[in-house]
Structures are given as structure tokens and as C-alpha cells.
Amino acid sequence: MAAKAPDRRRNNPPSHGTTAPVFLSTSADAPKAQQEARPPGEIRKIFLRTGLIASVTGSSFLEISPLKLSVSVLGPRPLPRSSTTPFAAQAILTTEVKFAPFASTVRRGYLRDSSERDLGSRLYQALVGAIRRELYPKSRIEVVVTILDSEDEGDEVNTIFMEEGKASSELKYWDVGRAERALGVVLAGCITAASAALADAGIEMYDLVSGGVASVFVDEADSKGKGKDNSVGEKLYVRDPPVAPPGGKAPLATCVIGYMAARDEISELWISGKLGTRNGVTEMDELVDEAVAAARASRGVLNEAAKERVKFIVGKAQATAGAEGKDVEMTG
Amino acid sequence: MSRHKIIRTMNLADELDDYDGEEDYYEEEDQGMSPEDKAKMVDGLRRVREVLGDDVPSLTNERIEETLWYYYFDVEKSITYLLNQAGTTEKKKQKKAVAAESKVRHTSSPASRHSIPPGFWDDTPFGAVPCYRLSELLPPPMPVDCRTSGLLGGSGVQPKTSKLAALAKARSKAKAEKAAEAGAESRTAVSLLDRLSKKKTDTPPTISPAAKASTTTSTPAAPPVPDQLHEKATPDTPKDEKPIETLATPSSEPDLLPKAQPSGFAMSMFGNRISGLFSDGIANSQIYCSVAPSQKAAAKAKQGFEGPSPDDVVMAAQSQSKGLVKGQKPEKNSTAAAIQKGVEALKVADAPEKPAPQKIARKKIDVVAEYEKSKSRRKENANLVVIGHVDAGKSTLMGRLLYDSGVVDERTIQKYKQEAEKIGKSSFALAWVLDQTGEERARGVTIDIAVNAFETEKGRFTILDAPGHRDFIPNMIAGAAQADFAVLVIDSSPGEFEAGFNIRGQTKEHALLVRSMGVQRIIVAVNKLDLMRWDQDRFDEIKQQMSQFLTTAGFQAKNVSFIPCSGLTGDNIVRKPEDGLVPWYSGPTLVQELETAKPVTKAIEKPLRMTIADVYRGGVINPVTIAGRIEIGNLQVGDTIVVIPGDEKATVKAIEVDNQAADWAVAGNNVQLHLAGIEMDYLKIGDVVCHADTPLVPLKEFEAKILAFESLTPMMVDIHRGRLNASGRITKLVATLDKGSGTITKKKPRHIGPGSLAVVNITVTGAPLPLEKGSKIVLRADGLTVAAGVVE
């Protein structure tokens, strides 16, 4: 019968049938309320898990709502034997950061743009010193970060005015450093998640690197009279800053760091904005301290994630070893 | 002695023995130690021993020497190093003792590693080590440098000490801080690094009780760099309040960590791995509803694939509309009665069982009358087969003929000349006009018959250039079967004529074959006379011998003519030779002789017989085309023909005679027939085309009157009929006949001698052959033509 003949024109369904996942409630609106209530010294809650992707050596998934990103670590794998690849006494680290096309309000292209390349090189800087690369000669370690969802960090001017439906080319005062804040949060997340993924991959490191970001704001009124006298009012340091500045405040600068808490070392530092000195103390130092504090806070989550994974693996291994070890007993 | 000899005489085994791994190199290093060094070593050893004494057991002489050598006889440095080393080993020993007491295995420490007795693992199954034997891995001690000098320049902070020490330090600093607060605040750090290093001094340590508890419980001998997987890895003196405090707390209070619940998206990604962990916080089903595929769902999913795919439906509909599906009648549908009526009104007949051959407009032509009418204005067409011994110059002669009569242009010949010279066969250039395939050109031998046509003032000729080599005799027979007359080419050069004319030569065999295929007229072209300097004696010698043979072969003397010529130079082929070159010959040229040759009258009124010489796709409009020569009968457009064997019917859609469209064709024409209503699969080279009303009946067994060339007995033979060849067997020798009268001389002979006429019964081994009375056949065996004859 014709119906029984193999159907070559279609991809046949699995024999057991399939159902699509159903999301009953959207998680988009819930975190906003939390965000508002957050004191400036507290970072947003982080969800971090490792071992998401089975096909790579190590992987992790990080959520700092709304930011969602996944990190894959490939390697260490041998460098291809060819005349073009030079001998590498230390492992070659490559980092790649890519926003999914749907990750931001403005749709992104499939090719990496300049901001993604920039993030990639900063992530490289944050990680390269922490990895014991000398243990993996003639090999390559690839860190691939895919950002699935992010705060609106796109093109500064375009994004904002598209949102508001205006076509003005003028930058609003509170938009200063908007992209840096958004990208800073992303970079800090990348660093933290990449460390977790590297730990998951079993790559030896001197210490886990956690990312931290902090911004400094001033009162709106002060920002207008800025430059005439240095007697501006109290500065507001915000760890893990939101893209939109707090009410009545104008942003000054943002700092992102990659921080190895156990060694008290900074592997990556990125500051943008205007900073001066106050009472003999450079504002930059204060800002860096805030970023370090943020990084320390995220380090706790990073530790938990790394430990959870190890427990998971060890538990599994013991379960299998216990099951196998009982019945096999050889003598002689 | 040359270097090669050294290598050759070298004993490889000895050379390899000399190299014995790394040990050798170390030995060499020792040997490299100068006498002064050795003296220094002895002196140094003595001095170290004086300081350290002899009672330390781990301090062997070798170790001291090694250290001395490492520091290059700096005694002080060596002593310091050795003392340090001794200290650490002492500590390790203490630790080991503690560990042993608590019955915890530290297999990673070198001492315990070495203490495993031989045979320890003997009773352990490979790959399934029991739990109690598994070792516990300790974090590896970090290199000393890693701590002192910071990575990437570091923060300049003093190397971290133990937790207790750090706590004590922090407390003392807190006191200092309080004191400093009273006085003027002095912040002098300018650089970031200074600032980072400073911050510990100017921040009050606020350590939660939990943190205190955790730090105090930690072992005093904790490794200097904390375990990465341990939450105590957080820095000891936090400046900031809440988050840092939570960091220092153990994992029993995870809520203080800024840990988030996974979003619905994350839950869906991690699935079962984390759904249990977070089930108390968020109801799982609220976020992600993963419905397990039920039987019902599976059935539903499958249902969509039960019927034919949309493509199948469309294709079925399309094929039905074309009437390609046999015997399918449209189903009657009561709801579609109106449509049914309409369809009936159209009076479309049901599809027949077998599609009728395509109707082709046909006006009945009286072909015979037309032929008679056109005879006067048409040039007579004649097929001539070129035969002769291998390398007699058949192809070259015909190439010359075509070249001189203007069929092949100058450029083509020049091109062939260049190419032929390139492979060192310049004399073959003209032959390449007919030998088109690469193999034929490379070997310089014609393999298959080549067909070409040329026209003179008086007639049209189709050349069938037959291969001379005896391996390709079947092809030659195929060519000869289509021929009206033959051109026998003879190589006149010394020895060559004789070679072709001896018993195994093809000159004789070809002549006999063409005669037995019914060719009566033969022109003997005595070729390559330019090599003989147009020697008349040679020509006469050949003429005399050939005349004698051809007469015995059955050619009438009036039908045989001899022409001296040279294919390579072209003399006496189309043009007369230069004056004085051949003074003794005044006869016609080859072409003139061809023109005088009258083709035999064809039986154009008899039933059609045409052997298929080629089947091919004639283009988009004519998907099936056959080529061949009409042997008997006539044919016109619209005739229904049948192909034997196979009994497949077809309609002649169009006829081409010598590449010219024609309405009809008669025996002797080389035609291409474009057919309709037949697949190419049903047509085979060698099949016979007949009219549908006068089909030929294939024979499995037949009687044949044959002329034997070799001795015949009941035996296996190959039966050739034009392109057709099949294997068969002589089953019965019926009688031998008298050559002159045709009367029976002997019935049931035991064997048939060479040159005798006989009647035999032949059975075809395979499928019946399309033969009938009067079909000319050739019998071959073991690569030789053994007999030729006609079917009785």
C-alpha cells in the first residue's frame, strides 16, 4: 500500500510525539520591582549555573535579570599542525562575545560589531592572567559568550530616541555613559560566568575572576554647574548600576573590574567618564573600591556555582562507583 | 673515504646503543665538572656539614652536593635552602602523624605514595576501585613565587598568612584606625595600586560572628592560597559592610548571597537538574509547563503523517490528468453529478488499455512511383565499403578522397596534421578525418566503421570505412552488410601485399566476406605506389594475383577493376597524377571509377527490412531516433513499424535521408527515423525494423546454405548479420553441394572442407534472431570467419 511506503518527501516525526514547551507566565515584569527597591550598595541577585551545554568542555549560564548569557569553554585542544600556526609554549586563549540578534531592543547583526569585539578583548584581558596557561602548551582554549538577553545598551542615540519616538540628535545629560553602564554590566556578567565555565571545564586557574561594576552619580543640579567650582555635592556610588540613572541624578563615570578575590588582584579595569579628586582622594579610587566590592559580592555566587557543579559530578561518580564496586571482587 | 661509505659501514646497533636516554647527558654533565669544581664541591660539603651537623637523616651528601651545585658553591645560600627544606619536611611529617591518627588517607603526600607496598593493587579489579581505596586529593602546594610576587603586578599587598594571623592583623589595624580617627585623617595615597594596598589599613574590620566561627575553626596549617571551591577563599579584611559579611558566611546561610532564583527561561533550560532545588521558592508549574508527550499526543502527531504528503497528492493529480495512470477511471460521485454530466458531454473516451501510437498526419504516398519519378533528377546514392588488410591505408585513402572532394576543409586537415605530428604519426593526419575517437587515433587503427558522405557531379557516395584489423572483423561485417560495392585497398609496398594476401591476411578474408554479404562490384585500389616509385611491374604483379583470387572468390571479371594510386600524396584518387609520373597508366581515377559503378537495383517493393545501426536521442522534439540503412522495401512518414525482436510498435514521425528531411525512403537509403510512441529501452542496435503488417518472425533454428572457408564440423559459431551478432551452434551438416550446379554431392557429410558449399542446420543459443529467408549471414569461430551464407 502506498501509505505504508516510506515517506521520503517529509521529515517524519519522532515515534513518541513531541510537545512544545509552554511558558505560563512571563518573567519579564517581575524583576523590575526588585530593581527599584535595591539600595545602591547592593548588587542585583545573580543566578549562575554550570554544565548547561553537554557538548563543550565547560559551560555556564548566568542571569542578572534581565541579562541572560551563556558561556561555552572549548578546549584545551591541540593547535592545528600547520605552518601558519606558530609554536605556543602557553595555551592560546581566544574570547568571543556575541549578542544574539534578539538580545537587545535594536536587532543586531549576525557578524560581530565593534562593541562585541571590544567586549571580547576586555574579557580576554580579565581571564588571560588567571588561567595557568603554561600548563597547556601547544593548545587552544576558546571562551565563547552568547548574550541572550540584555538591557538596552545599543547605539546610544538611536536606541533611546527610537524608544521615545523622537528624532532628536541631541544627547540628554542623563544619557552620558549609558552604553558604558549597560556594557559594563554585561562585561561583569561575562567575566563571572566565564570563570565559572572555565572552572567547569577543569582548566587550572590561579583564582576565579569575578566581575564587578560600579557607577558614580551626582545631583542633576550639580552636574549643570560643573566645571566652575569643584564644590559639588555628595556623590552617589551605585554598585551594579541600572541603565537608567536613579531619580534626579546625573551619571559621571562607570568602572568595571575583573577581580580575583582570593589573591586580591585586579585583572581587568575599565573606567569611563569624568572623575576628579576630592579631599585629596582620587574619585577613581573610590569608584574602583565600589567595583571591587561588587565583584566580591558576585564572587560568593561564583563559588557556589563552582561548588554545586563539583558536588553534582562527585555525587554522580560516587553513585556509580558504589554501585559497581560492590559486586566485582577479584581475588588472586 | 667518502661520507657515504662511512654511513654504509656504520653499525647502526652500536650507534643506537651509545644513546641511552637522558641519563647519558647527565653523566656527561658530571664529567664536565672541572677538577677545581670538584675541589670546591668537597670543600663546600665539608663546610655545610660543619654547620648543619651529621645527625639530620634527610640530609644526604648527594642532596647537599646538588644544592651546592645549584647555588654554585655559595655555602650560605645552600645552608639556608637546606634548612628551609628540612623545616617543611618536618612539618609534613607532623601533619602526616595527625592524619594517621584521624585515619584519613593522604595519599598525595610523597611519603605515603611511596609507602604503598608492592602488590597493593593486585586484588583490585581494574576500573572498579572500591570506595575505601580511593584516595583523597589535596590541593597542590602553590609555588612560592606565586604568593610573594603578585600576578600582573598584583596589588602590592603583603603575602597572605593564615586566617588567624590575618584576623589578628585586622584587629590590630582596627585599633590603629581608631587612634588615627582621633587625629587628622591623612590620605596620601595617589596611585590606584597604593590605594588598593592601603585600604586594609584605613578600613575598620567588621567581621560577623559567623565569619569568626568559620575562621577560627579552620586548620592552622591551611594552605596559603585558599581552595577555590571553598567559600573561605574570600579576602580576610573586608572593607565593606553587608555583602562582604555574607561572603564570609558558610554556605549554610546561602540566602545572604546575592543568589537569584532562576527565571522561567533558565528553568526550562536546566530542566530537572534544578527544578527540585528551587521548587520551594517558585512553583515549578507556574513558570515552565513541560507536558510529557502522552500517547494521545503521539497519535495526534503521527496522524498528520498518515496520508500521502501534499506533494504526493499534487503529483498524483498531475499524473492522472496526463492519463499516465493505466486503466484508472474517474470515480463516480453523486455530489459531482453536474460535473460528471459536463464531462460526459465532452465525450472524452476512457483511457485505452495501452496508449495508441501518436496520430501523425499521413497522406499515403505511392513510394515506388515517387521513386521512379525522382530517379531522373536525383543523383544515385551508393554505399561503398572500404576494405583491406590492416595498415593498407584505407582510412588515409578515404581521408584524401574527402579532402580532395572538398568535404573536409583545409583548416581541419592542418589541425590534424599538427596534432598527428605532435604524437609522431604525421602520416596518419588524413586517416583522422574518419578515425575520430581518441583510442583509434592513439593506436592508429580504425576500430569501428566510420560513415562519411561525399558528392561528385554524377553521384552521391556514402563511405563506410571498415576496420582492417582482424580483431574488429565483426564491425567490418556490419559495414559490409550495408555496402553496394567495395573498395579493396592493397598495400603495394614490398612484403606488405604478401602479408595481407597470405592465408591469415585480411585482404583475402575481407574480399570473401564482402562477396558473401552480397557485394558484387569491387574496385581494387593498389595503394602506396609512391613508395614503389610507381613501378608498373609491381602493379601488374598485384593485379595478376588479385584477379586470380577474386575470380575464385566469386567476383565476375567485369566487376573487378584495378587502380594504381597513393592515398598520402593523393595521386590518381580525385585528380590525375602529374604528367610523366605514371606514364603506363591512362585509366580513370578512383573517383571516376566509382562513378561508373552502377549500384545494384534494390528490391524496393518488398516488405520493409531495416537493421538498426544506432539508437540515440535526436533532440528535444525527437526523443527517440534510430539510424540505419533500409535493406529492402520502402518507408514513409506516418507508417507504423514494429521492432523485431520485442514486438514493440512505433510510428514514424519524421524521416531524414542523408540528413535531409524527406517524406519517404527506399531500400539503399541511409536514414534516420524519428519515432513516436516507443521508449528507447525497446530499441537495440541490431534489431530489425519492419512494417507492422508484414513482420519478420525471429528464428531459433534455421537452415542455411553456406560457403565454408574453414573446415566445419558440428560446432559452436558466432552468427553475424550486419550489426547483429549472436552465438549459435551448427547442429547438423545436411549436405554438401556442387559449386557449379548446386546439386547435392553428399548427404550427411562428416565434415565440410574449406571452400565447399554446404547446407547446415544452425540453432541459436540465446533469444531467437531476426532472420528470414535470404538473410545473409557470416559464421565465425575463434576469431576467424569460417563460413558465409544465406538463410534458406
mmCIF file of C-alpha atoms in Angstrom, chain A residues 31-195:
data_model
loop_
_atom_site.group_PDB
_atom_site.id
_atom_site.type_symbol
_atom_site.label_atom_id
_atom_site.label_comp_id
_atom_site.label_asym_id
_atom_site.label_seq_id
_atom_site.Cartn_x
_atom_site.Cartn_y
_atom_site.Cartn_z
ATOM 1 C CA PRO A 31 12.400 41.735 38.439
ATOM 2 C CA LYS A 32 11.661 45.388 37.773
ATOM 3 C CA ALA A 33 10.010 45.846 41.117
ATOM 4 C CA GLN A 34 13.023 44.310 42.819
ATOM 5 C CA GLN A 35 15.305 46.575 40.905
ATOM 6 C CA GLU A 36 13.633 49.679 42.222
ATOM 7 C CA ALA A 37 13.896 48.631 45.809
ATOM 8 C CA ARG A 38 17.595 47.858 45.645
ATOM 9 C CA PRO A 39 19.905 50.019 47.824
ATOM 10 C CA PRO A 40 22.937 51.457 45.995
ATOM 11 C CA GLY A 41 25.367 49.225 47.870
ATOM 12 C CA GLU A 42 23.706 46.014 46.858
ATOM 13 C CA ILE A 43 24.099 44.192 43.623
ATOM 14 C CA ARG A 44 21.320 42.533 41.797
ATOM 15 C CA LYS A 45 20.715 38.885 42.507
ATOM 16 C CA ILE A 46 22.622 36.556 40.321
ATOM 17 C CA PHE A 47 21.618 33.182 39.036
ATOM 18 C CA LEU A 48 24.639 31.199 37.892
ATOM 19 C CA ARG A 49 24.829 27.536 36.944
ATOM 20 C CA THR A 50 27.416 25.492 35.161
ATOM 21 C CA GLY A 51 27.236 22.473 32.911
ATOM 22 C CA LEU A 52 24.421 23.694 30.748
ATOM 23 C CA ILE A 53 25.856 22.609 27.420
ATOM 24 C CA ALA A 54 26.872 18.975 27.250
ATOM 25 C CA SER A 55 28.860 19.131 24.045
ATOM 26 C CA VAL A 56 31.552 21.523 25.257
ATOM 27 C CA THR A 57 34.253 21.116 27.863
ATOM 28 C CA GLY A 58 32.762 23.608 30.238
ATOM 29 C CA SER A 59 29.792 25.883 30.190
ATOM 30 C CA SER A 60 27.795 28.187 32.377
ATOM 31 C CA PHE A 61 24.629 30.183 32.321
ATOM 32 C CA LEU A 62 24.193 33.480 34.096
ATOM 33 C CA GLU A 63 21.164 35.579 34.802
ATOM 34 C CA ILE A 64 21.171 39.025 36.321
ATOM 35 C CA SER A 65 17.717 39.964 35.262
ATOM 36 C CA PRO A 66 17.226 40.950 32.554
ATOM 37 C CA LEU A 67 20.731 39.983 31.448
ATOM 38 C CA LYS A 68 20.978 36.375 30.294
ATOM 39 C CA LEU A 69 24.121 34.902 28.879
ATOM 40 C CA SER A 70 25.675 31.526 28.340
ATOM 41 C CA VAL A 71 29.373 30.760 28.166
ATOM 42 C CA SER A 72 30.983 27.814 26.428
ATOM 43 C CA VAL A 73 34.581 26.849 27.019
ATOM 44 C CA LEU A 74 36.166 24.691 24.365
ATOM 45 C CA GLY A 75 39.479 23.106 24.961
ATOM 46 C CA PRO A 76 42.209 22.942 25.862
ATOM 47 C CA ARG A 77 42.531 21.321 22.496
ATOM 48 C CA PRO A 78 45.633 20.909 20.370
ATOM 49 C CA LEU A 79 46.578 23.613 17.957
ATOM 50 C CA PRO A 80 46.336 22.514 14.357
ATOM 51 C CA ARG A 81 49.622 21.367 12.950
ATOM 52 C CA SER A 82 50.295 23.783 10.170
ATOM 53 C CA SER A 83 52.959 26.135 9.032
ATOM 54 C CA THR A 84 50.823 29.148 9.800
ATOM 55 C CA THR A 85 50.267 28.381 13.480
ATOM 56 C CA PRO A 86 53.340 29.241 15.476
ATOM 57 C CA PHE A 87 54.573 27.164 18.373
ATOM 58 C CA ALA A 88 52.806 28.159 21.566
ATOM 59 C CA ALA A 89 54.537 27.423 24.849
ATOM 60 C CA GLN A 90 51.423 28.619 26.634
ATOM 61 C CA ALA A 91 47.861 27.907 25.770
ATOM 62 C CA ILE A 92 46.367 30.391 23.361
ATOM 63 C CA LEU A 93 43.217 31.914 24.782
ATOM 64 C CA THR A 94 40.558 33.266 22.499
ATOM 65 C CA THR A 95 37.480 35.000 23.730
ATOM 66 C CA GLU A 96 34.420 35.796 21.735
ATOM 67 C CA VAL A 97 31.429 37.766 22.866
ATOM 68 C CA LYS A 98 28.343 37.808 20.714
ATOM 69 C CA PHE A 99 24.988 39.350 21.325
ATOM 70 C CA ALA A 100 22.201 37.221 19.943
ATOM 71 C CA PRO A 101 20.352 39.172 17.270
ATOM 72 C CA PHE A 102 17.353 39.331 19.572
ATOM 73 C CA ALA A 103 19.287 40.245 22.708
ATOM 74 C CA SER A 104 18.528 43.939 22.673
ATOM 75 C CA THR A 105 15.710 46.187 21.591
ATOM 76 C CA VAL A 106 17.589 47.088 18.442
ATOM 77 C CA ARG A 107 18.124 43.944 16.477
ATOM 78 C CA ARG A 108 21.779 43.127 15.986
ATOM 79 C CA GLY A 109 23.513 41.606 13.014
ATOM 80 C CA TYR A 110 24.999 38.169 12.856
ATOM 81 C CA LEU A 111 28.530 39.452 12.434
ATOM 82 C CA ARG A 112 30.323 40.759 15.463
ATOM 83 C CA ASP A 113 30.276 44.524 15.636
ATOM 84 C CA SER A 114 32.849 46.777 17.227
ATOM 85 C CA SER A 115 31.299 46.761 20.702
ATOM 86 C CA GLU A 116 31.226 42.966 20.728
ATOM 87 C CA ARG A 117 34.850 42.780 19.666
ATOM 88 C CA ASP A 118 35.689 45.287 22.359
ATOM 89 C CA LEU A 119 33.926 43.231 24.998
ATOM 90 C CA GLY A 120 35.754 40.178 23.742
ATOM 91 C CA SER A 121 39.153 41.758 24.140
ATOM 92 C CA ARG A 122 38.288 43.029 27.628
ATOM 93 C CA LEU A 123 37.107 39.594 28.634
ATOM 94 C CA TYR A 124 40.375 38.209 27.304
ATOM 95 C CA GLN A 125 42.280 40.650 29.450
ATOM 96 C CA ALA A 126 40.290 39.676 32.512
ATOM 97 C CA LEU A 127 40.821 35.954 32.090
ATOM 98 C CA VAL A 128 44.212 35.570 30.483
ATOM 99 C CA GLY A 129 46.168 36.248 33.644
ATOM 100 C CA ALA A 130 44.104 33.974 35.826
ATOM 101 C CA ILE A 131 44.476 30.863 33.704
ATOM 102 C CA ARG A 132 47.609 28.795 34.246
ATOM 103 C CA ARG A 133 48.319 28.749 30.570
ATOM 104 C CA GLU A 134 51.790 27.347 30.959
ATOM 105 C CA LEU A 135 50.221 24.020 31.890
ATOM 106 C CA TYR A 136 48.668 23.703 28.461
ATOM 107 C CA PRO A 137 51.341 24.197 25.858
ATOM 108 C CA LYS A 138 50.550 23.886 22.179
ATOM 109 C CA SER A 139 46.852 24.144 22.816
ATOM 110 C CA ARG A 140 43.968 26.489 22.500
ATOM 111 C CA ILE A 141 41.265 27.469 24.930
ATOM 112 C CA GLU A 142 38.229 29.130 23.471
ATOM 113 C CA VAL A 143 35.719 31.057 25.515
ATOM 114 C CA VAL A 144 32.536 31.847 23.669
ATOM 115 C CA VAL A 145 29.950 34.061 25.297
ATOM 116 C CA THR A 146 26.477 34.359 23.854
ATOM 117 C CA ILE A 147 24.313 37.066 25.299
ATOM 118 C CA LEU A 148 20.707 36.056 25.003
ATOM 119 C CA ASP A 149 19.072 38.995 26.676
ATOM 120 C CA SER A 150 20.413 42.289 27.887
ATOM 121 C CA GLU A 151 19.455 45.708 28.998
ATOM 122 C CA ASP A 152 19.212 48.198 26.232
ATOM 123 C CA GLU A 153 22.827 49.009 25.547
ATOM 124 C CA GLY A 154 22.590 49.510 21.820
ATOM 125 C CA ASP A 155 23.540 52.579 19.906
ATOM 126 C CA GLU A 156 23.292 55.375 22.431
ATOM 127 C CA VAL A 157 21.428 57.914 20.401
ATOM 128 C CA ASN A 158 19.345 55.758 18.185
ATOM 129 C CA THR A 159 18.045 53.364 20.749
ATOM 130 C CA ILE A 160 16.870 55.939 23.166
ATOM 131 C CA PHE A 161 15.165 58.131 20.690
ATOM 132 C CA MET A 162 13.593 55.218 18.996
ATOM 133 C CA GLU A 163 12.080 54.283 22.293
ATOM 134 C CA GLU A 164 10.725 57.731 22.848
ATOM 135 C CA GLY A 165 9.652 58.226 19.267
ATOM 136 C CA LYS A 166 11.767 61.332 18.809
ATOM 137 C CA ALA A 167 14.268 62.027 16.121
ATOM 138 C CA SER A 168 16.421 64.491 18.016
ATOM 139 C CA SER A 169 20.133 64.074 17.679
ATOM 140 C CA GLU A 170 20.799 65.785 20.986
ATOM 141 C CA LEU A 171 22.129 63.700 23.831
ATOM 142 C CA LYS A 172 20.393 64.124 27.124
ATOM 143 C CA TYR A 173 22.579 64.751 30.118
ATOM 144 C CA TRP A 174 21.473 61.573 31.819
ATOM 145 C CA ASP A 175 22.369 59.529 28.810
ATOM 146 C CA VAL A 176 26.045 60.167 29.344
ATOM 147 C CA GLY A 177 27.757 56.825 29.693
ATOM 148 C CA ARG A 178 24.562 54.932 29.165
ATOM 149 C CA ALA A 179 26.223 52.468 26.830
ATOM 150 C CA GLU A 180 29.149 52.071 29.204
ATOM 151 C CA ARG A 181 26.850 51.240 32.081
ATOM 152 C CA ALA A 182 24.938 48.725 30.055
ATOM 153 C CA LEU A 183 28.048 47.178 28.545
ATOM 154 C CA GLY A 184 29.741 47.250 31.934
ATOM 155 C CA VAL A 185 27.023 45.131 33.458
ATOM 156 C CA VAL A 186 27.309 42.767 30.522
ATOM 157 C CA LEU A 187 31.092 42.585 30.805
ATOM 158 C CA ALA A 188 30.986 41.952 34.537
ATOM 159 C CA GLY A 189 28.496 39.173 33.913
ATOM 160 C CA CYS A 190 30.679 37.774 31.145
ATOM 161 C CA ILE A 191 33.714 37.674 33.423
ATOM 162 C CA THR A 192 31.892 35.959 36.259
ATOM 163 C CA ALA A 193 30.190 33.440 34.011
ATOM 164 C CA ALA A 194 33.355 32.737 32.028
ATOM 165 C CA SER A 195 35.245 31.965 35.240
#
